[in-house]
Tab-separated table of C-alpha atoms and ligand atoms in Angstrom:
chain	number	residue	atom	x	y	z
A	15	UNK	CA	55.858	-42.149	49.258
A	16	UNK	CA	53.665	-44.524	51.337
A	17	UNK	CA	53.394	-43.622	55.118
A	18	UNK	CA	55.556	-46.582	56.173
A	19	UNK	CA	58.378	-45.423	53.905
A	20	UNK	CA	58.010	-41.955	54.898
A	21	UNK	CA	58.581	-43.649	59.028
A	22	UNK	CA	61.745	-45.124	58.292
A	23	UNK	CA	63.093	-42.378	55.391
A	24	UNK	CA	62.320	-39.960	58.172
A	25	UNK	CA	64.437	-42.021	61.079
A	26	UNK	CA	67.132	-42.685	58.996
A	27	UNK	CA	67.479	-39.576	58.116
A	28	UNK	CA	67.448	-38.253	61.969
A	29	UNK	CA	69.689	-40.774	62.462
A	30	UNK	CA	72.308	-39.212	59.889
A	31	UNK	CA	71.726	-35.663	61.313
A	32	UNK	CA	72.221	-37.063	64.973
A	33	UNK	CA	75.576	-38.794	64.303
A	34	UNK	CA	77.037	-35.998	61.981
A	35	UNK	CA	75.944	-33.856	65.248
A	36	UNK	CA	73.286	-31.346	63.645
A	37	UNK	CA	71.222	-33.050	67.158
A	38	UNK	CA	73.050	-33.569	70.305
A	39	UNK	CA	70.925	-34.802	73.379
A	40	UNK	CA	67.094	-34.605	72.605
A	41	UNK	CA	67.095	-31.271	70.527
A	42	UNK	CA	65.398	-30.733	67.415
A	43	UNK	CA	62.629	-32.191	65.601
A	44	UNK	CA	61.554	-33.704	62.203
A	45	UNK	CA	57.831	-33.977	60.570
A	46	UNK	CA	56.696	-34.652	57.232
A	47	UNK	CA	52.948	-34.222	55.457
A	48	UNK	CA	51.292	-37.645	55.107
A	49	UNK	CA	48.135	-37.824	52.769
A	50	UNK	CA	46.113	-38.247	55.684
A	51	UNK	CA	47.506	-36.210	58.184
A	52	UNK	CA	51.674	-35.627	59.694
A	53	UNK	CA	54.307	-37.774	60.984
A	54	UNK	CA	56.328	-36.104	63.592
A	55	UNK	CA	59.159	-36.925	66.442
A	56	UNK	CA	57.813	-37.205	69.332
A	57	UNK	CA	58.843	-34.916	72.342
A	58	UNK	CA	62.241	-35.485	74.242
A	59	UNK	CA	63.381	-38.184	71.649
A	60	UNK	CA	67.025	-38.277	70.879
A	61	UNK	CA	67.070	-38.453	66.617
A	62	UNK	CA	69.377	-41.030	66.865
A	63	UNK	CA	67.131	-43.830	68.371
A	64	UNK	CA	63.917	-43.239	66.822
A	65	UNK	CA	61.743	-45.880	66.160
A	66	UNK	CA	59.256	-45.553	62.915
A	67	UNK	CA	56.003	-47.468	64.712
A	68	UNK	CA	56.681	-45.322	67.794
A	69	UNK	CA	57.004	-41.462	65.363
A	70	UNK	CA	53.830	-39.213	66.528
A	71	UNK	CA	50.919	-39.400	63.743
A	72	UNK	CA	48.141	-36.043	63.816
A	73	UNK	CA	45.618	-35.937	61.605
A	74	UNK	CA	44.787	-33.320	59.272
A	75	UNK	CA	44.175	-31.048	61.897
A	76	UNK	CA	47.203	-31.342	63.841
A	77	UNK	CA	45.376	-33.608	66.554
A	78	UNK	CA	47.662	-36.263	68.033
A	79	UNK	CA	45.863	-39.518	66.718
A	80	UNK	CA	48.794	-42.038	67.342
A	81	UNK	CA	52.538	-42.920	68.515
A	82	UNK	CA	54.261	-41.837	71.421
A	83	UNK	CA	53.819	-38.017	72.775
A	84	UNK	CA	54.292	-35.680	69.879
A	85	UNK	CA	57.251	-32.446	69.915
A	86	UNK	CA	55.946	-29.742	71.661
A	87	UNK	CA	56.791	-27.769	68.564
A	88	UNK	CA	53.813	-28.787	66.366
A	89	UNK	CA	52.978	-25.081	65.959
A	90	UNK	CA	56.167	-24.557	64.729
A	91	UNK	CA	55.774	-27.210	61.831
A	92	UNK	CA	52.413	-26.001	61.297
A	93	UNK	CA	53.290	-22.737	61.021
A	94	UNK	CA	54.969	-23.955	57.772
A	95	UNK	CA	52.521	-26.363	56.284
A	96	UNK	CA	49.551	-23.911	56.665
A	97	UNK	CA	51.807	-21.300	54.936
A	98	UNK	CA	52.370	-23.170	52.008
A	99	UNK	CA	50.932	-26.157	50.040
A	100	UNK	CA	54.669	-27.289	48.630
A	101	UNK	CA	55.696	-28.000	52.397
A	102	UNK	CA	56.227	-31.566	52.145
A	103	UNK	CA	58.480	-31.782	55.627
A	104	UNK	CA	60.164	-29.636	58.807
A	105	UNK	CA	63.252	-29.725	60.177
A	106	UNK	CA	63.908	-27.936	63.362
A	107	UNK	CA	67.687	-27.829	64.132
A	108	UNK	CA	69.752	-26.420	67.228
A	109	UNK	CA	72.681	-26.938	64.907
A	110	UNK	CA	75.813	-25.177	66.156
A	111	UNK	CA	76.755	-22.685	63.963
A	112	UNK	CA	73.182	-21.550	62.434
A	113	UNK	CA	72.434	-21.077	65.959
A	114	UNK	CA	75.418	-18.861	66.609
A	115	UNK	CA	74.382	-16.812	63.733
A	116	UNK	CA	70.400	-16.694	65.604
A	117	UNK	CA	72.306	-14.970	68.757
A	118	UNK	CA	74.037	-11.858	67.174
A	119	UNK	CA	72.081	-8.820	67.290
A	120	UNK	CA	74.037	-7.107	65.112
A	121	UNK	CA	73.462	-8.690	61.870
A	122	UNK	CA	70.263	-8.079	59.304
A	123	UNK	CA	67.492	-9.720	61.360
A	124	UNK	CA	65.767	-9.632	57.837
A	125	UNK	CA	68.516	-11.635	56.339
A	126	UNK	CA	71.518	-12.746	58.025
A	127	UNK	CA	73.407	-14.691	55.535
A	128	UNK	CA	74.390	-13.294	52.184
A	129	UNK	CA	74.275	-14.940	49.255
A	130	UNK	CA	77.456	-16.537	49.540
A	131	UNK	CA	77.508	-20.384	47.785
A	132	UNK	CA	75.093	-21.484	45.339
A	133	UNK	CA	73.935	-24.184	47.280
A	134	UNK	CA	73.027	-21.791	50.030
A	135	UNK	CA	70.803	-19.889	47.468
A	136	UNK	CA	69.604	-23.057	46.112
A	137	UNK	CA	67.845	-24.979	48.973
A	138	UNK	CA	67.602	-22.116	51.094
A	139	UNK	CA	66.320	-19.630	49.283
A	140	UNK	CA	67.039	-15.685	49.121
A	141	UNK	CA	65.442	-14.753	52.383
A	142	UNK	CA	65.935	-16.426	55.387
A	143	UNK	CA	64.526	-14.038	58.884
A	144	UNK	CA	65.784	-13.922	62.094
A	145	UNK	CA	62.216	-14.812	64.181
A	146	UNK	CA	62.464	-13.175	67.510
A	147	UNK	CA	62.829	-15.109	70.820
A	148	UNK	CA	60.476	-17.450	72.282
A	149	UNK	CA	60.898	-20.133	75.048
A	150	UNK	CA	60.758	-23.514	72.921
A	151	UNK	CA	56.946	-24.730	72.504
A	152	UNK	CA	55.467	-21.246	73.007
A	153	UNK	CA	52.320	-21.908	70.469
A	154	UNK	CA	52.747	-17.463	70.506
A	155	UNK	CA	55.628	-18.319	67.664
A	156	UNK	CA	53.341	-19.752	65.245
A	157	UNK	CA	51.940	-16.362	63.871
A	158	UNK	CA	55.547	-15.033	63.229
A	159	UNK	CA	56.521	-17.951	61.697
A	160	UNK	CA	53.514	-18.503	59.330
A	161	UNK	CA	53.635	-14.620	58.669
A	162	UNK	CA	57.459	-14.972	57.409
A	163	UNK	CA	56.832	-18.859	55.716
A	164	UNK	CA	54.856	-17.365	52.744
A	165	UNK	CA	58.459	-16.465	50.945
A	166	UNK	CA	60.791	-17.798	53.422
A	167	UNK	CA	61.789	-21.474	52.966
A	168	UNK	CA	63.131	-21.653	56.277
A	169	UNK	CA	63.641	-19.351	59.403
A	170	UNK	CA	66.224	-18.564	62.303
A	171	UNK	CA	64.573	-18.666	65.611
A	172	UNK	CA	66.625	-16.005	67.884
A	173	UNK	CA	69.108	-17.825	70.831
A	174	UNK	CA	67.732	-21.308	69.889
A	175	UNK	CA	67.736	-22.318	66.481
A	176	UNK	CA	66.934	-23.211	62.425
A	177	UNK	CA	63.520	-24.167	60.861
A	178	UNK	CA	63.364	-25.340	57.440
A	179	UNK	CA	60.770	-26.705	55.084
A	180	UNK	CA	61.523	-28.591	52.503
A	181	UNK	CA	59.259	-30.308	49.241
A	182	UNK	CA	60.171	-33.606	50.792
A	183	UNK	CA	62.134	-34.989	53.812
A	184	UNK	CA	65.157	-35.224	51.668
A	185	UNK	CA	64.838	-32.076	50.753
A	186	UNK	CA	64.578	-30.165	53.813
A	187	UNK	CA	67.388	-32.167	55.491
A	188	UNK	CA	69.718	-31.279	52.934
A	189	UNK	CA	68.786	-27.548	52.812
A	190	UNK	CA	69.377	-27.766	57.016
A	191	UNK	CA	72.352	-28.885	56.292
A	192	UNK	CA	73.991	-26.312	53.739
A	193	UNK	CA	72.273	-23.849	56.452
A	194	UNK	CA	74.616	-25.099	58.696
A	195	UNK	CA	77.540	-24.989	56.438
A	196	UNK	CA	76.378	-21.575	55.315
A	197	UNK	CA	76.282	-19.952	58.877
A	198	UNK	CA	79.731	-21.479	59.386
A	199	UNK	CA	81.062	-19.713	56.311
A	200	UNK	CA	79.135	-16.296	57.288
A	201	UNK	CA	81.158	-16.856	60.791
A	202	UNK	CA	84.764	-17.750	59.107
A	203	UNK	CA	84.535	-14.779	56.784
A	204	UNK	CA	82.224	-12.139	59.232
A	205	UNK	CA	85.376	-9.833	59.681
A	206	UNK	CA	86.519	-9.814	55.691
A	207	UNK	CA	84.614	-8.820	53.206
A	208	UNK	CA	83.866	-11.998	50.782
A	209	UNK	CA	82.861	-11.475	47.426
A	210	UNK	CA	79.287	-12.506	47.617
A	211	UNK	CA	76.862	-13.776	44.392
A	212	UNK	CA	75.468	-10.893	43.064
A	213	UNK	CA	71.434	-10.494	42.426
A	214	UNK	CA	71.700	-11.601	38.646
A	215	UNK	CA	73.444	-14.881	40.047
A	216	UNK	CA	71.197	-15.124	42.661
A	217	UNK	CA	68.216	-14.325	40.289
A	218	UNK	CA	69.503	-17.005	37.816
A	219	UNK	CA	70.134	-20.495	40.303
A	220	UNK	CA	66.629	-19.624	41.701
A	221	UNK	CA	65.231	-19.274	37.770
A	222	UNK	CA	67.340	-22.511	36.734
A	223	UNK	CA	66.875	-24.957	40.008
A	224	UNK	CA	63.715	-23.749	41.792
B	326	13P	P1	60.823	-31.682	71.603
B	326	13P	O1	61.664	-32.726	72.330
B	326	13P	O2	59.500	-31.462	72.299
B	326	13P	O3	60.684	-32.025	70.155
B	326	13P	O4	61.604	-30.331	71.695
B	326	13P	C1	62.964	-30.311	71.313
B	326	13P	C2	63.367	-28.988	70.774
B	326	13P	O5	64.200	-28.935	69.909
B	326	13P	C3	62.739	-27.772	71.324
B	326	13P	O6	62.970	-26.695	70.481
């Protein structure tokens, strides 16, 4: 996709996230790999009124080389695309209930959210780490993340929120999005005991879709 399809694919799809409230105010923050370089939101925009001439473009190198101001996250979103060549976009999310599930200490900080729907296991992945806190924009993050992005597709950042790579900007909306639906079924069913996928089912949707 050419760089000017890739500006308004990626505010449309803020846009979505923003009015099905996965953003509320100015949290959060998309970016996606450009042959030359990244496109990325820039810092304190609300995803609902981006504008695709004013999106923050870095070169190669992560240098801001255009646009408005980029997020102060960029080492977050690095932290992905240095990890692994397939990152095609980043989501960062402060999406209620994936969030929720980023402020209990009590779960597996390895893996909080079983295998529950196939979708889940699908877009998501089979591991998905609790990172430990850090204030937002603390570049100190980026080695945890990059560390855990090798076989993680995306990441819970502890009391603030999801990260999540995806092949292409469609892709890693939609796998932020059945992250949020996941943590929200992990939250209805936390006191039961739900029949989860077992590691042959898991084994096979990663064998059949991946
Ligand atoms: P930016 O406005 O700098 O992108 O930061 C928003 C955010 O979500 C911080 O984690």
């Amino acid at each position: 996709m050419n760089e000017r399809d890739t500006r308004q694919l990626l505010c449309e799809l803020a846009f979505s996230l923003f009015a099905r409230g996965f953003s509320v105010g100015s949290a959060g923050n998309i970016s996606a790999r450009l042959t030359d370089g990244y496109l990325m939101t820039p810092t304190n925009s609300n995803l609902g009124r981006l504008e695709p001439s004013r999106l923050s473009k870095l070169d190669a190198d992560f240098h801001h080389v255009g646009g408005d101001k980029p997020s102060k996250e960029v080492f977050m979103h690095r932290a992905f695309y240095r990890a692994r060549a397939d990152v095609g976009a980043v989501v960062h999310l402060h999406s209620t209930q994936a969030t929720a599930v980023s402020c209990l200490p009590d779960v597996d900080q390895g893996n909080p959210i079983p295998p529950l729907t196939p979708y889940f296991v699908m877009r998501v992945g089979r591991h998905m780490p609790i990172i430990r806190y850090y204030r937002p924009g603390d570049p100190a993050m980026e080695p945890a993340i990059h560390a855990a992005a090798h076989d993680a597709r995306a990441v819970l950042l502890a009391n603030h929120g999801p990260v999540v790579s995806g092949k292409t900007l469609t892709d890693a909306v939609h796998a932020a999005e059945e992250l949020e639906e996941a943590a929200k079924l992990f939250l209805m069913l936390r006191n039961q005991s739900p029949r989860l996928l077992d590691s042959d089912q898991v084994d096979d949707l990663l064998r059949t879709f991946s």
